[in-house]
mmCIF file of C-alpha atoms and ligand atoms in Angstrom:
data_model
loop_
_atom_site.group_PDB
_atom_site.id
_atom_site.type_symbol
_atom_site.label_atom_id
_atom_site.label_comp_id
_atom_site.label_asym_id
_atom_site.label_seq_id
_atom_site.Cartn_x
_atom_site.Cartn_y
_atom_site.Cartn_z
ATOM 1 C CA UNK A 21 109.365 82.519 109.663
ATOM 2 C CA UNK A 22 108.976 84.021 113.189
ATOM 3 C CA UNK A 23 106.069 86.418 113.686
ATOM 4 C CA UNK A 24 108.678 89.679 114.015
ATOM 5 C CA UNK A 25 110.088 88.995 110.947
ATOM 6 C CA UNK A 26 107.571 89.181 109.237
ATOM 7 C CA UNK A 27 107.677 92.652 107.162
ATOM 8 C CA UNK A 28 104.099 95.195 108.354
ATOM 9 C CA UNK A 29 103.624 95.776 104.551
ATOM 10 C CA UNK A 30 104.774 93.144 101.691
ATOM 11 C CA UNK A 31 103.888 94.831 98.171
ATOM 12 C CA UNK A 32 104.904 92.700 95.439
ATOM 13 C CA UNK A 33 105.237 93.654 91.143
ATOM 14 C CA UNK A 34 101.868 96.051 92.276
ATOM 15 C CA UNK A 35 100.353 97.093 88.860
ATOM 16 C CA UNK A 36 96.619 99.602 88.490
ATOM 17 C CA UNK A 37 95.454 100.442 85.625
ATOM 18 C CA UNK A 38 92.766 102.812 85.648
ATOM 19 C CA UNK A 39 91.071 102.204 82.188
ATOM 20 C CA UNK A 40 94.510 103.794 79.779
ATOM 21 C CA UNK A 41 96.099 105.352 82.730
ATOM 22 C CA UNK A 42 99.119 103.094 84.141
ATOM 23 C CA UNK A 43 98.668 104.521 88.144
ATOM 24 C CA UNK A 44 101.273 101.819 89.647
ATOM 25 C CA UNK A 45 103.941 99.845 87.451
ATOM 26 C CA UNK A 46 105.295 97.061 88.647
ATOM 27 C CA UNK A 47 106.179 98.369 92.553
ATOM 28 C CA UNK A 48 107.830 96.035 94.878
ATOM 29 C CA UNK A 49 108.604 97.381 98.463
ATOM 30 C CA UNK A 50 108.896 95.880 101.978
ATOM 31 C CA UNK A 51 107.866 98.121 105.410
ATOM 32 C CA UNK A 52 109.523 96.463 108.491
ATOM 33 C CA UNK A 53 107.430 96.420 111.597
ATOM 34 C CA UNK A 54 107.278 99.406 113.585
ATOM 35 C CA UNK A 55 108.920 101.677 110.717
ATOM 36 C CA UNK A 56 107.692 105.160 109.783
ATOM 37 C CA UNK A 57 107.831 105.245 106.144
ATOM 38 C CA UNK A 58 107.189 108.108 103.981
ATOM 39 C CA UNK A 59 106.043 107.750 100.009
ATOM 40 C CA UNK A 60 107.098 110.527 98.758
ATOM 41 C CA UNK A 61 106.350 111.316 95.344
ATOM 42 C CA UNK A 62 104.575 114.334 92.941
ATOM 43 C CA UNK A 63 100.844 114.878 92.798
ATOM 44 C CA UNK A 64 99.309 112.370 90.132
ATOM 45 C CA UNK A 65 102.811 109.548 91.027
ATOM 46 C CA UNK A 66 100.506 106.787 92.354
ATOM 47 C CA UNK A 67 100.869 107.293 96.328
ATOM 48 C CA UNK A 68 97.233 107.190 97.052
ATOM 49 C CA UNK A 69 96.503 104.371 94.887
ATOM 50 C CA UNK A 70 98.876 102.014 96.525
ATOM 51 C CA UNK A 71 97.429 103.466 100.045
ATOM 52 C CA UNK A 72 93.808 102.498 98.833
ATOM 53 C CA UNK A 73 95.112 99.013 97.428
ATOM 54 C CA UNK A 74 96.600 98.058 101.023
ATOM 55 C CA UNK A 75 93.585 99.711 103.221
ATOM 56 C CA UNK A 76 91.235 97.254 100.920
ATOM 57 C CA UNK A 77 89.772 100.668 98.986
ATOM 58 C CA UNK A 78 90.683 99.464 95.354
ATOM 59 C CA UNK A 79 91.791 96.131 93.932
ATOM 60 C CA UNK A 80 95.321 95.743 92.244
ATOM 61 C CA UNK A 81 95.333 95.042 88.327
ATOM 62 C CA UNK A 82 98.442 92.674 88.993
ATOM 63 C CA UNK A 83 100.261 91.549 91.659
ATOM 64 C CA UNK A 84 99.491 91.642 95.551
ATOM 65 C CA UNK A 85 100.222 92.742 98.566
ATOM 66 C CA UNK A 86 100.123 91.817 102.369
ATOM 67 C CA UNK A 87 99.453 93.373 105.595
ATOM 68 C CA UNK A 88 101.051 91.805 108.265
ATOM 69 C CA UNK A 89 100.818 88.508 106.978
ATOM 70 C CA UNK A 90 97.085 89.207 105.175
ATOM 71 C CA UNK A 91 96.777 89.192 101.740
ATOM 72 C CA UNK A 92 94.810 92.060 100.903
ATOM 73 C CA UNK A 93 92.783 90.377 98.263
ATOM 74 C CA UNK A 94 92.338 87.300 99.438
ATOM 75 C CA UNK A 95 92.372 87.870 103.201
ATOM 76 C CA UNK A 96 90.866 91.228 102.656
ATOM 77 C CA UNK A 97 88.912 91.301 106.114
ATOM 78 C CA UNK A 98 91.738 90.480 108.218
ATOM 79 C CA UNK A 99 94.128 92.770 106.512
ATOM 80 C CA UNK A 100 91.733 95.370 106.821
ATOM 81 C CA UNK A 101 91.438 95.216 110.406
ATOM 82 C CA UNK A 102 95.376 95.645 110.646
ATOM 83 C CA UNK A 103 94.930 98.773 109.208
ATOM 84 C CA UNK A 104 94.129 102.025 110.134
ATOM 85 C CA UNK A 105 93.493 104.989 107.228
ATOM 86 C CA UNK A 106 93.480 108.677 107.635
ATOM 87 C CA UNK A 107 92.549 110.419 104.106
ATOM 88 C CA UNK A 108 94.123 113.090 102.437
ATOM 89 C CA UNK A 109 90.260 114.626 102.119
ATOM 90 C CA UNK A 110 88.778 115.957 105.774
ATOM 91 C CA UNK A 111 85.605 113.133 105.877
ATOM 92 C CA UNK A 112 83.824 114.191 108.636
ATOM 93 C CA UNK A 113 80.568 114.260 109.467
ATOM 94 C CA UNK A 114 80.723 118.400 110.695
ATOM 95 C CA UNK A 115 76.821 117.904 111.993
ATOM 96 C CA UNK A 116 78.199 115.652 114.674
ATOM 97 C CA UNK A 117 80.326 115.916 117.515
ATOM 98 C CA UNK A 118 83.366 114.530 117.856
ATOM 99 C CA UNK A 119 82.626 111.398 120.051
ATOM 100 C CA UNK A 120 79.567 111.066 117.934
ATOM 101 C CA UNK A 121 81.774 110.603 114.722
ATOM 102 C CA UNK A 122 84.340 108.524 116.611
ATOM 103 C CA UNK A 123 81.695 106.169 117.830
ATOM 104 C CA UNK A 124 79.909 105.421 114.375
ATOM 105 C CA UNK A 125 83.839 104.517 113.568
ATOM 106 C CA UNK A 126 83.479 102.044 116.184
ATOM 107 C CA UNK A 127 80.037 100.303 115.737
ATOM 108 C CA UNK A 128 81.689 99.687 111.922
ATOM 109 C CA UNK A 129 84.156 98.001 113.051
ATOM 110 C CA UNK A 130 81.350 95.868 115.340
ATOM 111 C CA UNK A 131 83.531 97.287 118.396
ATOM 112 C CA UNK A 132 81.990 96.621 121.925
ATOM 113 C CA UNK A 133 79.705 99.594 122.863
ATOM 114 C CA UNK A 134 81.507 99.892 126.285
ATOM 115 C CA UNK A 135 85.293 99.667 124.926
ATOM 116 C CA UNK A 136 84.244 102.147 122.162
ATOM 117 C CA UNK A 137 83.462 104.905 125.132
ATOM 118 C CA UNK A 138 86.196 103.777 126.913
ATOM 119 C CA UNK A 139 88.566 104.147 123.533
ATOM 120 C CA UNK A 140 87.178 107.450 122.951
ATOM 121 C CA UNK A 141 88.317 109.162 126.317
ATOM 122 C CA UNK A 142 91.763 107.942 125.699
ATOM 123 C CA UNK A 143 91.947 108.429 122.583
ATOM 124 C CA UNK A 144 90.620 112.489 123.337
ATOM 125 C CA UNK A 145 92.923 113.027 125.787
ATOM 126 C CA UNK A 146 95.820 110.913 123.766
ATOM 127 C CA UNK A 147 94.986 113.870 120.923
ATOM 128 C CA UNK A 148 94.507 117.119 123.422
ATOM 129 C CA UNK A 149 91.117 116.753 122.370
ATOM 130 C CA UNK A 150 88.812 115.802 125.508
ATOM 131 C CA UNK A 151 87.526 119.080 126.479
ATOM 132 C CA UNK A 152 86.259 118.956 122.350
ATOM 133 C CA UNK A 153 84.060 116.293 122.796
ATOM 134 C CA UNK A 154 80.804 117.422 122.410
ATOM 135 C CA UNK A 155 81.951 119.987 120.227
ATOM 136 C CA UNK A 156 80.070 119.971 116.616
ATOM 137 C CA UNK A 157 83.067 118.773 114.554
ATOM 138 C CA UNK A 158 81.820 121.727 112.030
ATOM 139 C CA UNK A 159 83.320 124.411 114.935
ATOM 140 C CA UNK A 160 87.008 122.853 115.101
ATOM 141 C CA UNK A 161 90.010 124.056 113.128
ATOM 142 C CA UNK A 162 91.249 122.184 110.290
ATOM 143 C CA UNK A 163 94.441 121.062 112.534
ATOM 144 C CA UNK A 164 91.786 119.439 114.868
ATOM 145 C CA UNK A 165 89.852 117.675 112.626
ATOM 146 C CA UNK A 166 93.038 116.510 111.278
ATOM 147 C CA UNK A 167 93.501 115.221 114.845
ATOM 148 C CA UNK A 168 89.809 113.557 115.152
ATOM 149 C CA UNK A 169 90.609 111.517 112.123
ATOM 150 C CA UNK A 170 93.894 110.346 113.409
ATOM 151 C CA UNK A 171 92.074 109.112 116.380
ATOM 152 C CA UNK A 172 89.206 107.723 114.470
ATOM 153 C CA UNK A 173 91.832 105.843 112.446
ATOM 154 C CA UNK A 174 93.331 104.156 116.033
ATOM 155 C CA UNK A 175 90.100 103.324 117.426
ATOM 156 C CA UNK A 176 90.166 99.875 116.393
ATOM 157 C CA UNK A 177 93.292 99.603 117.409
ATOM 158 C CA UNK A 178 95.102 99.174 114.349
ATOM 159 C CA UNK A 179 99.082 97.721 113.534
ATOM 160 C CA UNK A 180 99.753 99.786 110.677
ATOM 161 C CA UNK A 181 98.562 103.509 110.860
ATOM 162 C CA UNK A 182 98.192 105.012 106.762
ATOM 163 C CA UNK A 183 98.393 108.367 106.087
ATOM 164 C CA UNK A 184 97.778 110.452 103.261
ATOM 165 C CA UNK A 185 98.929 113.576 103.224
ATOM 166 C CA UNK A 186 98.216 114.088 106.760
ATOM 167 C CA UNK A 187 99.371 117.736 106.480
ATOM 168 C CA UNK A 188 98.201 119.457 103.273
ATOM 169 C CA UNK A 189 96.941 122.824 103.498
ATOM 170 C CA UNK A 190 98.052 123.117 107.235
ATOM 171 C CA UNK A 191 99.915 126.021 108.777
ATOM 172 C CA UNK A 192 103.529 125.384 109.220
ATOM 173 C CA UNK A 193 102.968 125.219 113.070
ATOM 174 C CA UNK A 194 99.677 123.684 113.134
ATOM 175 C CA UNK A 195 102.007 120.894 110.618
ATOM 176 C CA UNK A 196 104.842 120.695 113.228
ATOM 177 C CA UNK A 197 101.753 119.616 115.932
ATOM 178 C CA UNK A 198 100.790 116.559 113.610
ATOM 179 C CA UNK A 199 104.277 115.841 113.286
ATOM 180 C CA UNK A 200 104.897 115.378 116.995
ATOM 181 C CA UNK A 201 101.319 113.407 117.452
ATOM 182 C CA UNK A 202 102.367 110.993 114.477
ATOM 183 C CA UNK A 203 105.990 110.615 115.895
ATOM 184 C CA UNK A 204 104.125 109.302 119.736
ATOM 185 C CA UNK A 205 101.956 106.992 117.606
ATOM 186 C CA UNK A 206 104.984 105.292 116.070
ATOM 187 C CA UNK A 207 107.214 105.257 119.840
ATOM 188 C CA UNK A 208 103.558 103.642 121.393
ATOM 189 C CA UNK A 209 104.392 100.573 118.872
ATOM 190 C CA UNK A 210 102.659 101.418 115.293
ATOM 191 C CA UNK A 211 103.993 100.962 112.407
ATOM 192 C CA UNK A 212 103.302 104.461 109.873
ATOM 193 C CA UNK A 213 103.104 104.504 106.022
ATOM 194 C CA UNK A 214 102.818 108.172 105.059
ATOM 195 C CA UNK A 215 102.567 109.434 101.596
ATOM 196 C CA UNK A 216 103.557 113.307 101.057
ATOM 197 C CA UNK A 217 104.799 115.074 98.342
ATOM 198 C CA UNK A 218 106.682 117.657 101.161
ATOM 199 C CA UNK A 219 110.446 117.349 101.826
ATOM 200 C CA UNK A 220 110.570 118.274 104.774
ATOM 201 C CA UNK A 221 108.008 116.028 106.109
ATOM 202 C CA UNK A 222 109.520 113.005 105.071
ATOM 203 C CA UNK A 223 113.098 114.155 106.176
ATOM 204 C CA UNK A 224 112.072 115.030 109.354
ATOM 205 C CA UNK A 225 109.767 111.960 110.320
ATOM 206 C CA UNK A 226 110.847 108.888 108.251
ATOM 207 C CA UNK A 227 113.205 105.887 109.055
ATOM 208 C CA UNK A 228 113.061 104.995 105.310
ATOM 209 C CA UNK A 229 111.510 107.020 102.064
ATOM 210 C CA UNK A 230 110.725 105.801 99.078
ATOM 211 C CA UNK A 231 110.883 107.927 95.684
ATOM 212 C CA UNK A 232 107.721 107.269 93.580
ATOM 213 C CA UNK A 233 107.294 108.845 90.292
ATOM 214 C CA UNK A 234 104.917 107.895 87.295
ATOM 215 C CA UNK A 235 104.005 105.118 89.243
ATOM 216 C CA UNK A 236 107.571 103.482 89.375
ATOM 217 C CA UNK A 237 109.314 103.233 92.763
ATOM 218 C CA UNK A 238 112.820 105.436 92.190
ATOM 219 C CA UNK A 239 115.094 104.100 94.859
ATOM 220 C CA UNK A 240 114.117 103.558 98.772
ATOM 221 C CA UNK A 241 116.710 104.431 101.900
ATOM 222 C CA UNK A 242 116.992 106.421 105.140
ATOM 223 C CA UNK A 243 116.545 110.104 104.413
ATOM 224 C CA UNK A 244 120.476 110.999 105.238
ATOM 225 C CA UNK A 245 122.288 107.827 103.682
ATOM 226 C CA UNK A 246 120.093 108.974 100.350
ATOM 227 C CA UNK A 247 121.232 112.459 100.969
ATOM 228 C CA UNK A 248 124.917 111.497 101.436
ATOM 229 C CA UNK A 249 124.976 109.729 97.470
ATOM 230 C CA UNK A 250 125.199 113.120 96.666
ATOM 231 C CA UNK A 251 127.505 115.406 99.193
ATOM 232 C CA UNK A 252 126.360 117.270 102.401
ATOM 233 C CA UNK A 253 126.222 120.649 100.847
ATOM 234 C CA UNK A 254 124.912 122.055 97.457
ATOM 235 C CA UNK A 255 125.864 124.690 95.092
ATOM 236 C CA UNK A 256 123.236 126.649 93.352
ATOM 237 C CA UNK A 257 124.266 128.614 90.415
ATOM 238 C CA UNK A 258 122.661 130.833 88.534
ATOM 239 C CA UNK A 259 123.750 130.901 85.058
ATOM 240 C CA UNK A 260 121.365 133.721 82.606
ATOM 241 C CA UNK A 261 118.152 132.748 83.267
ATOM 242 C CA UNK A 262 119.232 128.540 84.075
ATOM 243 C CA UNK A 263 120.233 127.329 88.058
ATOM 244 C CA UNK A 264 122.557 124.656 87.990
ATOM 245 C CA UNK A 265 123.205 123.047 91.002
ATOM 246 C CA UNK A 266 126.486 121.023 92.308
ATOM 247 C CA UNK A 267 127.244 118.823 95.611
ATOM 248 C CA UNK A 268 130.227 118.337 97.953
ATOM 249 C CA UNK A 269 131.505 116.761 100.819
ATOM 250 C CA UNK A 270 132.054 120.053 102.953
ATOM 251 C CA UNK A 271 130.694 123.682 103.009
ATOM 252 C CA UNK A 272 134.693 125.124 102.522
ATOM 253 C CA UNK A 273 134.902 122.793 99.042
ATOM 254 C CA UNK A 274 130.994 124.382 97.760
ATOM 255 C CA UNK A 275 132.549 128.131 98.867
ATOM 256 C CA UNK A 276 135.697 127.587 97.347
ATOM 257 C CA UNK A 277 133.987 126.131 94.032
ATOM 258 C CA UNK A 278 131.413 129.416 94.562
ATOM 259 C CA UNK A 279 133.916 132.194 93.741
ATOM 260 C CA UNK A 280 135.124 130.500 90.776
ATOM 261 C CA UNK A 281 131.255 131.693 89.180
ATOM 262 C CA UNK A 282 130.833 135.908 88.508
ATOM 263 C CA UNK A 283 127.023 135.365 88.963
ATOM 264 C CA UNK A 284 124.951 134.720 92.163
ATOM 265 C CA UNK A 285 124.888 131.492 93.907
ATOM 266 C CA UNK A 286 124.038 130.039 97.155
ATOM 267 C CA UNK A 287 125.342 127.407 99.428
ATOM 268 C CA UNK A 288 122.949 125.414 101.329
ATOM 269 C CA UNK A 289 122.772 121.858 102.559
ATOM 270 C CA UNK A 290 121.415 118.881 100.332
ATOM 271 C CA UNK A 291 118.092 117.703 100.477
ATOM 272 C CA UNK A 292 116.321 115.275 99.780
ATOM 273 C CA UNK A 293 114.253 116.952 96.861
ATOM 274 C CA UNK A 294 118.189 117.116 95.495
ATOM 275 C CA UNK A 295 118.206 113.423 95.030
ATOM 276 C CA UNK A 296 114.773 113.591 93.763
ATOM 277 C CA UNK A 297 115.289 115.503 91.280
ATOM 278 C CA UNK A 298 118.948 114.056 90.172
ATOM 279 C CA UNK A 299 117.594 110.638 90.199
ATOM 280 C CA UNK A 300 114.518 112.039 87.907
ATOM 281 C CA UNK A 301 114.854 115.095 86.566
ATOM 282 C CA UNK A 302 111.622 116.127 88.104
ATOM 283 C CA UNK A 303 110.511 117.908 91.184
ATOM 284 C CA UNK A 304 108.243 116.538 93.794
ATOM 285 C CA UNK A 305 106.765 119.916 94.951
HETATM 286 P P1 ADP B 409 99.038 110.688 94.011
HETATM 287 O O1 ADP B 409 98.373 110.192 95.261
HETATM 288 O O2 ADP B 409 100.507 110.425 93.978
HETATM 289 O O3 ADP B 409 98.713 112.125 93.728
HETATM 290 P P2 ADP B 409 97.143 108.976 92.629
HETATM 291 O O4 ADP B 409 97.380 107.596 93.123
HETATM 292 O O5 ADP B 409 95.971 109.719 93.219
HETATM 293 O O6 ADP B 409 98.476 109.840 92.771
HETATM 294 O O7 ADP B 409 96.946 108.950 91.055
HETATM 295 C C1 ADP B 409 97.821 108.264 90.159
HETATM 296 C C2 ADP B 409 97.279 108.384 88.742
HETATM 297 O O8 ADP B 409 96.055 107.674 88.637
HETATM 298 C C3 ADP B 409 96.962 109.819 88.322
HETATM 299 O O9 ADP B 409 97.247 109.933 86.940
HETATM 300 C C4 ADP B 409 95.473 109.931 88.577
HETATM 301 O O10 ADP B 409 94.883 110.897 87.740
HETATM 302 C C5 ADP B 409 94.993 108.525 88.252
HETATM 303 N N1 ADP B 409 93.794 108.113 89.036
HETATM 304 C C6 ADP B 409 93.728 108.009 90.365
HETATM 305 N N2 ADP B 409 92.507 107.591 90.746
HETATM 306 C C7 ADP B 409 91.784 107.439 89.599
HETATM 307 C C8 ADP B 409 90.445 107.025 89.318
HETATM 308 N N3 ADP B 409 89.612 106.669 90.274
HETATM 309 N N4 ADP B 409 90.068 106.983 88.016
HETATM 310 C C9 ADP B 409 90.920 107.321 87.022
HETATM 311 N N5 ADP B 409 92.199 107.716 87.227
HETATM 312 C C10 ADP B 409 92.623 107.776 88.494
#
């Protein structure tokens, strides 16, 4: 097999058990190089398990999994260094200032003294973040700590950038700023596994999504081919106190269907929390 063949992330029949609780059943899923892939999936699904299973942060109860090429069991240093991991909690340390936290980052991974400076100015200015510095991380907002940890994730220069949640409990604008920065970190050549449990998110950012519920992968595609299984535009009803919702091609066939009903209703376009929940009967938010 030729190295760019090779899929970034290889997870294969990935089972964890935590003592009775079944996190991850069975998943099997393949992340071609360069991707952005969103995990999309409720709170309590399994997305951060499988995150922590591939960044080396818990150990699989069955099956395996692989980082470009690295078995992350087996291989676990290796794979680990292919890897970079932002968490969905801010980690910090808020006494320090920013280069200070970067550069502890660094001497973990036993990074050169000099390249870690060096890495830390472009990695500042790469963020928007050089004039903030030698600012106490404990004076930034929580957008630009969410920014710090991005960059402390790249420091080592990783192939695959993981994400969890990068966005949660951010301002919508403040959320469209991360989008942008995580969009320029896939065009500069890495590959992004995100896990979110926001629609939009993974409809605006993602190549490919995968549906995760109860720790069973639902179905994987590109956002608008997963979309199109159901129509372009959806009918919401409301019915006494039930919504029912229907899908069609065009906007004219969900108006003309629409006056057919004496109660309220709206026309809107499908999403993909539409083909979450007819694939599940669940929501994701
Ligand atoms: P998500 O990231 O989708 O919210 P998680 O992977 O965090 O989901 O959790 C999946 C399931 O595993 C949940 O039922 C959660 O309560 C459980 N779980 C996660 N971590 C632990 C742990 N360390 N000990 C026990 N149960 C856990």
């Amino acid at each position: 097999m030729i190295a760019n063949e090779r899929p970034a992330i290889d997870i294969v029949e990935l089972s964890k058990n935590y003592g009775r609780i079944k996190a991850l059943k069975g998943v099997s899923l393949q992340v071609h190089s360069g991707e952005l892939f969103a995990y999309l999936g409720p709170n309590g699904s399994g997305k951060t398990t499988t995150i922590k299973i591939l960044t080396g942060l818990a150990r699989p109860s069955a099956g395996t999994a692989y980082v470009n090429g690295f078995n992350v069991e087996k291989d676990s240093i290796h794979a680990k260094r292919q890897c970079g991991y932002v968490p969905q909690a801010l980690n910090l340390d808020n006494e320090l200032t920013v280069e200070q936290n970067l550069y502890i980052h660094g001497r973990l991974f036993h990074l050169e003294k000099g390249y870690i400076k060096d890495r830390i100015i472009m990695l500042l200015d790469y963020i928007g973040l050089l004039d903030r510095a030698k600012s106490p991380v404990k004076e930034l907002s929580g957008g630009m700590k969410r920014r710090v940890m991005i960059a402390r994730a790249l420091l080592h220069e990783p192939k695959i950038l993981f994400l969890d949640e990068p966005t949660v409990g951010l301002d919508p604008s403040i959320r469209r700023k991360i989008w942008a920065l995580i969009k320029r970190i896939q065009m500069d050549g890495t590959t992004i596994f995100l896990t979110t449990h926001y629609i939009e998110e993974a409809e605006f950012l993602a190549d490919r999504v995968a549906f995760l519920a109860e720790g069973t992968l639902v179905t994987v595609g590109k956002p608008q081919e997963l979309i199109e299984t159901l129509g372009r535009w959806a009918l919401d009803i409301v019915e006494g106190e039930h919504m029912k919702t229907l899908y069609f091609k065009t906007q004219e066939e969900a108006k003309t269907q629409a006056i057919q009903y004496p109660g309220s209703f709206s026309v809107r376009p499908v999403n993909l929390e539409d083909v979450f929940i007819s694939m599940t009967g669940k929501k994701v938010q």
